[in-house]
PDB file of C-alpha atoms in Angstrom:
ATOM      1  CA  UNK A   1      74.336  25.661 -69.618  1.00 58.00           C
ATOM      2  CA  UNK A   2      76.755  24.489 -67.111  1.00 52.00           C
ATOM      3  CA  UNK A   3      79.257  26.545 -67.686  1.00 55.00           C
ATOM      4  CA  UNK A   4      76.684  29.386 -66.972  1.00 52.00           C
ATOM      5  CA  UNK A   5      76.104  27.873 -64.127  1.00 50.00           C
ATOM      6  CA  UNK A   6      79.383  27.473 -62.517  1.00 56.00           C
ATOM      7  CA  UNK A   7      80.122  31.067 -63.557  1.00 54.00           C
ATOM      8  CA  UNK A   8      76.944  32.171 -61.672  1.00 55.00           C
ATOM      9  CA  UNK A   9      77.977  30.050 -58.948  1.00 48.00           C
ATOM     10  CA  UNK A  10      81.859  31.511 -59.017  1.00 53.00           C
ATOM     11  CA  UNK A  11      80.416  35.084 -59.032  1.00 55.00           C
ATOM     12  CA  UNK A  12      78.400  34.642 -55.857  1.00 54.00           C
ATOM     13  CA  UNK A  13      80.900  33.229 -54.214  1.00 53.00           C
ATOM     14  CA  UNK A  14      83.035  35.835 -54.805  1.00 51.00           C
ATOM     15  CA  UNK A  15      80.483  38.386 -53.917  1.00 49.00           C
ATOM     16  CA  UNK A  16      80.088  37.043 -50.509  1.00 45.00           C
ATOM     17  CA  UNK A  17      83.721  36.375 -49.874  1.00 46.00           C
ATOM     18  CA  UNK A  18      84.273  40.065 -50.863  1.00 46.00           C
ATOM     19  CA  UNK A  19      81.209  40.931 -48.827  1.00 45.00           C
ATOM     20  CA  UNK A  20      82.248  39.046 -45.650  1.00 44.00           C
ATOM     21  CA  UNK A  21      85.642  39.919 -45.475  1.00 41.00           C
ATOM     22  CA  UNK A  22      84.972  43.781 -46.301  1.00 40.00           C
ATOM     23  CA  UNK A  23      82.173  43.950 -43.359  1.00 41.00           C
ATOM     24  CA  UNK A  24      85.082  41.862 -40.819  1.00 39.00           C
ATOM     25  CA  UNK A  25      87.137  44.475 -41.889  1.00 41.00           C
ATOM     26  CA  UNK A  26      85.061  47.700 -41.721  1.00 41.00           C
ATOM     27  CA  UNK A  27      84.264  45.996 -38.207  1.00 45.00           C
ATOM     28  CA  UNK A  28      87.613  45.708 -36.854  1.00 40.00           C
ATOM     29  CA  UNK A  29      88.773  49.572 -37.880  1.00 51.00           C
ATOM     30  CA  UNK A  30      87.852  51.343 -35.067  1.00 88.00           C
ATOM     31  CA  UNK A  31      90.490  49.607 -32.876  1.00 92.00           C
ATOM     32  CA  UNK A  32      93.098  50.884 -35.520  1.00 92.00           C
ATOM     33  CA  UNK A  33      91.878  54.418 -35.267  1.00 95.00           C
ATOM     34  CA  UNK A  34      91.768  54.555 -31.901  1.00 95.00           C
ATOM     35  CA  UNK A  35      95.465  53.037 -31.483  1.00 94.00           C
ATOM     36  CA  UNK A  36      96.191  55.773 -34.587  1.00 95.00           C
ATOM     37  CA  UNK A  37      94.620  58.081 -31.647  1.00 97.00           C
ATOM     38  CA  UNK A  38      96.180  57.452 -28.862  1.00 96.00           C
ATOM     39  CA  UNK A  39      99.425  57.168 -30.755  1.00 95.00           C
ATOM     40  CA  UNK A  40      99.044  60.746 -31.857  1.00 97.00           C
ATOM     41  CA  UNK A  41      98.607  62.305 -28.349  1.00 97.00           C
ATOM     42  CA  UNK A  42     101.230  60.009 -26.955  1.00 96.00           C
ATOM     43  CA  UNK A  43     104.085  62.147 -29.271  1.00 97.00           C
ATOM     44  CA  UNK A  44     102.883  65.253 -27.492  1.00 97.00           C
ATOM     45  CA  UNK A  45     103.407  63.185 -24.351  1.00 97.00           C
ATOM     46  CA  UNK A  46     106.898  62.135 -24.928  1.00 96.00           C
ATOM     47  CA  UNK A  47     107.307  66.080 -26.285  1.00 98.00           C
ATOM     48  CA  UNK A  48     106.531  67.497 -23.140  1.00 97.00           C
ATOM     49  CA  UNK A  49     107.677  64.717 -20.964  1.00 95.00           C
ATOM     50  CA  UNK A  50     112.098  65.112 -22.532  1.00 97.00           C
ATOM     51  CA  UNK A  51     110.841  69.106 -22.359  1.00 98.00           C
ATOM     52  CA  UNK A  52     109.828  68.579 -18.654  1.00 98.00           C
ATOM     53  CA  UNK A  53     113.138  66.637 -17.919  1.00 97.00           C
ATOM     54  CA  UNK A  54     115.100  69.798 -19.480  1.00 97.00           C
ATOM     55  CA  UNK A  55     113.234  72.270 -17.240  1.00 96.00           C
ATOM     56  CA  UNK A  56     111.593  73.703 -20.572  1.00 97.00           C
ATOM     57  CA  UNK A  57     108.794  73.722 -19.290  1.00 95.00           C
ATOM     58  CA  UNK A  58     106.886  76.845 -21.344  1.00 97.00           C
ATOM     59  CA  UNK A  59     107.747  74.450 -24.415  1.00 98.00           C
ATOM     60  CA  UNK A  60     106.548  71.708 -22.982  1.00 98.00           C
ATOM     61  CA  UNK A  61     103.406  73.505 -21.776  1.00 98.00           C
ATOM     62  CA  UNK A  62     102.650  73.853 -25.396  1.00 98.00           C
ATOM     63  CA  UNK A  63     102.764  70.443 -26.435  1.00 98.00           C
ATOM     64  CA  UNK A  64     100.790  69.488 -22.847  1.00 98.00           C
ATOM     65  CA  UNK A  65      97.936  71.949 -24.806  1.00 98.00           C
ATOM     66  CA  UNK A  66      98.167  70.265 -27.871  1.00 98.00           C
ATOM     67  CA  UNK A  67      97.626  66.675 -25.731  1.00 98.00           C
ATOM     68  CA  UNK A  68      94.805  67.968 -23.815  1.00 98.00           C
ATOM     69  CA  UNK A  69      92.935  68.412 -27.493  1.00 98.00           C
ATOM     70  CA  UNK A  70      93.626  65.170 -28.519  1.00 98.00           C
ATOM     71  CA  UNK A  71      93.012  63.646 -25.675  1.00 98.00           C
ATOM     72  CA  UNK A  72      89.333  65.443 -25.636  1.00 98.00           C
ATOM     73  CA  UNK A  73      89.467  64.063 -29.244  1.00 97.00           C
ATOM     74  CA  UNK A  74      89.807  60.684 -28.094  1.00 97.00           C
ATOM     75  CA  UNK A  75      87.290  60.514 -25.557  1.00 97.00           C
ATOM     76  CA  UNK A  76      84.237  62.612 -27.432  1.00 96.00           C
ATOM     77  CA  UNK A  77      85.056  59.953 -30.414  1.00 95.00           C
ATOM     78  CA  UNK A  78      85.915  57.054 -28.240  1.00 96.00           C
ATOM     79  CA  UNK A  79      84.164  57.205 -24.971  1.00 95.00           C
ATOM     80  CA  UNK A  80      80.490  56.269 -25.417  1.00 94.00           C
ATOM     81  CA  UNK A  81      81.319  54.196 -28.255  1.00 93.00           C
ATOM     82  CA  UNK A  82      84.578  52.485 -27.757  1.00 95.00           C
ATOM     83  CA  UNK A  83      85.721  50.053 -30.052  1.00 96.00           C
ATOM     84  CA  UNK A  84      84.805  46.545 -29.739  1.00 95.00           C
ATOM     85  CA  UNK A  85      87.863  44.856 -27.696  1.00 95.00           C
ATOM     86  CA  UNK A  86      87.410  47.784 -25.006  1.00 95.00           C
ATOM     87  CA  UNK A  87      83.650  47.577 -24.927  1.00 93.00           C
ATOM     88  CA  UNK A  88      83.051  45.232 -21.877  1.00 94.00           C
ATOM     89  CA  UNK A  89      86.098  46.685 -20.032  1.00 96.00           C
ATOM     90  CA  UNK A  90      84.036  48.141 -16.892  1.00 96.00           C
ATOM     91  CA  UNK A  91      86.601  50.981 -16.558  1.00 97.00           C
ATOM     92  CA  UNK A  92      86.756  52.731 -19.773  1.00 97.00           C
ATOM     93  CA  UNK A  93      85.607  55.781 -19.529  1.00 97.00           C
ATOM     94  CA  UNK A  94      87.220  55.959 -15.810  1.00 98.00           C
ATOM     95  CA  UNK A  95      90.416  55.288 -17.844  1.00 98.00           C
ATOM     96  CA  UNK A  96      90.045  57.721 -20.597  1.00 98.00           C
ATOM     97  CA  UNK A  97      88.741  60.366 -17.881  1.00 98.00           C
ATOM     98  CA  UNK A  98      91.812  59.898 -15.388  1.00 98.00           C
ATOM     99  CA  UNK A  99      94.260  60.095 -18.029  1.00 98.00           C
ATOM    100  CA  UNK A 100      92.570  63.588 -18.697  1.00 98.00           C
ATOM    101  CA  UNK A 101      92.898  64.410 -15.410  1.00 98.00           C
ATOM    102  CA  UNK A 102      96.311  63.832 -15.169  1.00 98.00           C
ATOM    103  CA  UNK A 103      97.252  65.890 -18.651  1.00 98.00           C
ATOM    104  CA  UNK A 104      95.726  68.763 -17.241  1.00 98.00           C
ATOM    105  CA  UNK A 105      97.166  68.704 -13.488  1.00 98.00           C
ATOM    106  CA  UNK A 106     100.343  68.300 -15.532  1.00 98.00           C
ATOM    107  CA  UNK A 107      99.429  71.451 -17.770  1.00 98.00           C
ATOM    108  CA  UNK A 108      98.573  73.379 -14.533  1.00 98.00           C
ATOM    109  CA  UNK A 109     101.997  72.343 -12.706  1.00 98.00           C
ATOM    110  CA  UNK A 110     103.816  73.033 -16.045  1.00 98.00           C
ATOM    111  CA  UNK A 111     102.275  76.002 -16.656  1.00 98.00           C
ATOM    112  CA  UNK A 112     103.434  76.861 -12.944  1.00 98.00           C
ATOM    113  CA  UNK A 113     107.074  76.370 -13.843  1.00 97.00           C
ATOM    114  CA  UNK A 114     106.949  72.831 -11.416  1.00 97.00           C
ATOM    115  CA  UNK A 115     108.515  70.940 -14.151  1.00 97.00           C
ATOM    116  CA  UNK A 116     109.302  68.190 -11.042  1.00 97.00           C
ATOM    117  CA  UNK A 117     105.653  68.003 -10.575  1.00 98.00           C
ATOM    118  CA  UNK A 118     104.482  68.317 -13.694  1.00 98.00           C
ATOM    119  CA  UNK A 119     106.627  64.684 -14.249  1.00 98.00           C
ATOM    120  CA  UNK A 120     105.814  62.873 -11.488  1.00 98.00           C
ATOM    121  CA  UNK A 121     101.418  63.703 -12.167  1.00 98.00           C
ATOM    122  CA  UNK A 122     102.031  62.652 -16.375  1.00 98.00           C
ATOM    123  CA  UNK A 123     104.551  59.835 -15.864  1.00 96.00           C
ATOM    124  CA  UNK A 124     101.506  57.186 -14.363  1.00 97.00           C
ATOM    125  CA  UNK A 125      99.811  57.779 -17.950  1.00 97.00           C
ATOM    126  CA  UNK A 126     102.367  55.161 -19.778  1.00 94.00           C
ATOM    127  CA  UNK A 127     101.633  52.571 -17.106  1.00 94.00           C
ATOM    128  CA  UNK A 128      97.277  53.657 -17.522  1.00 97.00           C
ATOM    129  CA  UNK A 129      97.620  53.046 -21.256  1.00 96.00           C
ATOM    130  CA  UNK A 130      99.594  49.705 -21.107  1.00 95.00           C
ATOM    131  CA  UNK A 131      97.008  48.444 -18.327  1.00 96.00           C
ATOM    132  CA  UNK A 132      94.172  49.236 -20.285  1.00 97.00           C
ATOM    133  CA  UNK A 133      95.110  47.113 -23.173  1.00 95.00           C
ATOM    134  CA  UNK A 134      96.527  44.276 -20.827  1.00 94.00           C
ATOM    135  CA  UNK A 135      92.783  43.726 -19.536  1.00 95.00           C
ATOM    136  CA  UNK A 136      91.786  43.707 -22.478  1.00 95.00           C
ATOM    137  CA  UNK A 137      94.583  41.758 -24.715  1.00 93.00           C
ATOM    138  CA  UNK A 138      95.763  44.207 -26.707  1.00 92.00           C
ATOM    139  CA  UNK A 139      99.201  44.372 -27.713  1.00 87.00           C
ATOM    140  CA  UNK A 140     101.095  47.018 -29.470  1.00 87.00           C
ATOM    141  CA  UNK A 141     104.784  47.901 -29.750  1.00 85.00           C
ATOM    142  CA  UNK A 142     105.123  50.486 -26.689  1.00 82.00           C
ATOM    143  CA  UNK A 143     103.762  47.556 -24.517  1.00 82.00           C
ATOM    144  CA  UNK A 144     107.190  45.928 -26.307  1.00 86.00           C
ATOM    145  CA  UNK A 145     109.454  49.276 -24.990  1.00 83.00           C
ATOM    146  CA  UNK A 146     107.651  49.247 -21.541  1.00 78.00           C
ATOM    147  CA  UNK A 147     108.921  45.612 -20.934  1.00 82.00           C
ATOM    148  CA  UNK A 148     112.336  46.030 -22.309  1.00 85.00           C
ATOM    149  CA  UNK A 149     112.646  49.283 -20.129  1.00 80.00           C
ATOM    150  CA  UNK A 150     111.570  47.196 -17.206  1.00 81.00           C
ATOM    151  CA  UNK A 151     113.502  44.660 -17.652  1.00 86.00           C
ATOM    152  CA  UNK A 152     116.960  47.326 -17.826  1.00 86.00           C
ATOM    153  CA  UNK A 153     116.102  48.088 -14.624  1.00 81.00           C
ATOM    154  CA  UNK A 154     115.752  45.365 -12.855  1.00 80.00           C
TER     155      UNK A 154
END
């Protein structure tokens, strides 16, 4: 009889650790997709922004195109629901919507052949995305780059 019981007793413990953990977990995820995301249109970003430096800027145009759909990706997944660490920031969606503003100008200008524009209207996004997780203490390797490129020029 008592070992039934501590069985019992080991089983529901189990069950809730599972349980807990598993719901912390399934809790926690969006954050990763939406880093997985951002990460995603970033490469078209650094694509277009070495194409842009090269005066390719038809190539680069291309890969501006393929940003502006993931980036319209982001914020019709992202924007009225954004994950949990971003969901008191007051400038969210001001965020996510400038940063579309900008991938488009540059698209326009690139489009144009105005490579030197198109560069100086995309470069701000690197500094957007790193202040966006600053206010709201997230930390991911590029924030690691951005310092180490800072700190090569100074």
């Amino acid at each position: 009889m008592v070992n039934y019981c501590i069985r019992n007793l080991i089983i529901i413990i189990t069950f809730f650790l599972f349980t807990a953990s598993s719901i912390s977990i399934a809790h926690s995820a969006p954050i990763h997709d939406f880093n997985k995301a951002v990460a995603k249109a970033y490469k078209f970003y650094r694509e277009a922004f070495f194409l842009l430096k090269t005066d390719n800027h038809p190539v680069a145009s291309i890969e501006l195109e393929k940003m502006v759909i993931q980036w319209n990706s982001i914020i019709r997944n992202f924007g009225p629901t954004p994950p949990e660490i971003f969901s008191n920031d007051q400038q969210w969606m001001d965020t996510l919507n400038s940063i579309s503003r900008a991938i488009s100008q540059g698209l326009d200008e690139s489009i144009e052949g105005n490579s030197k524009k198109a560069i100086k209207t995309l470069k701000p996004i690197r500094k957007i995305l790193s202040n966006l997780r600053e206010r709201n203490g997230v930390y991911v390797y590029s924030d690691t780059i951005n310092k180490a490129n800072a700190a090569f020029k100074e």
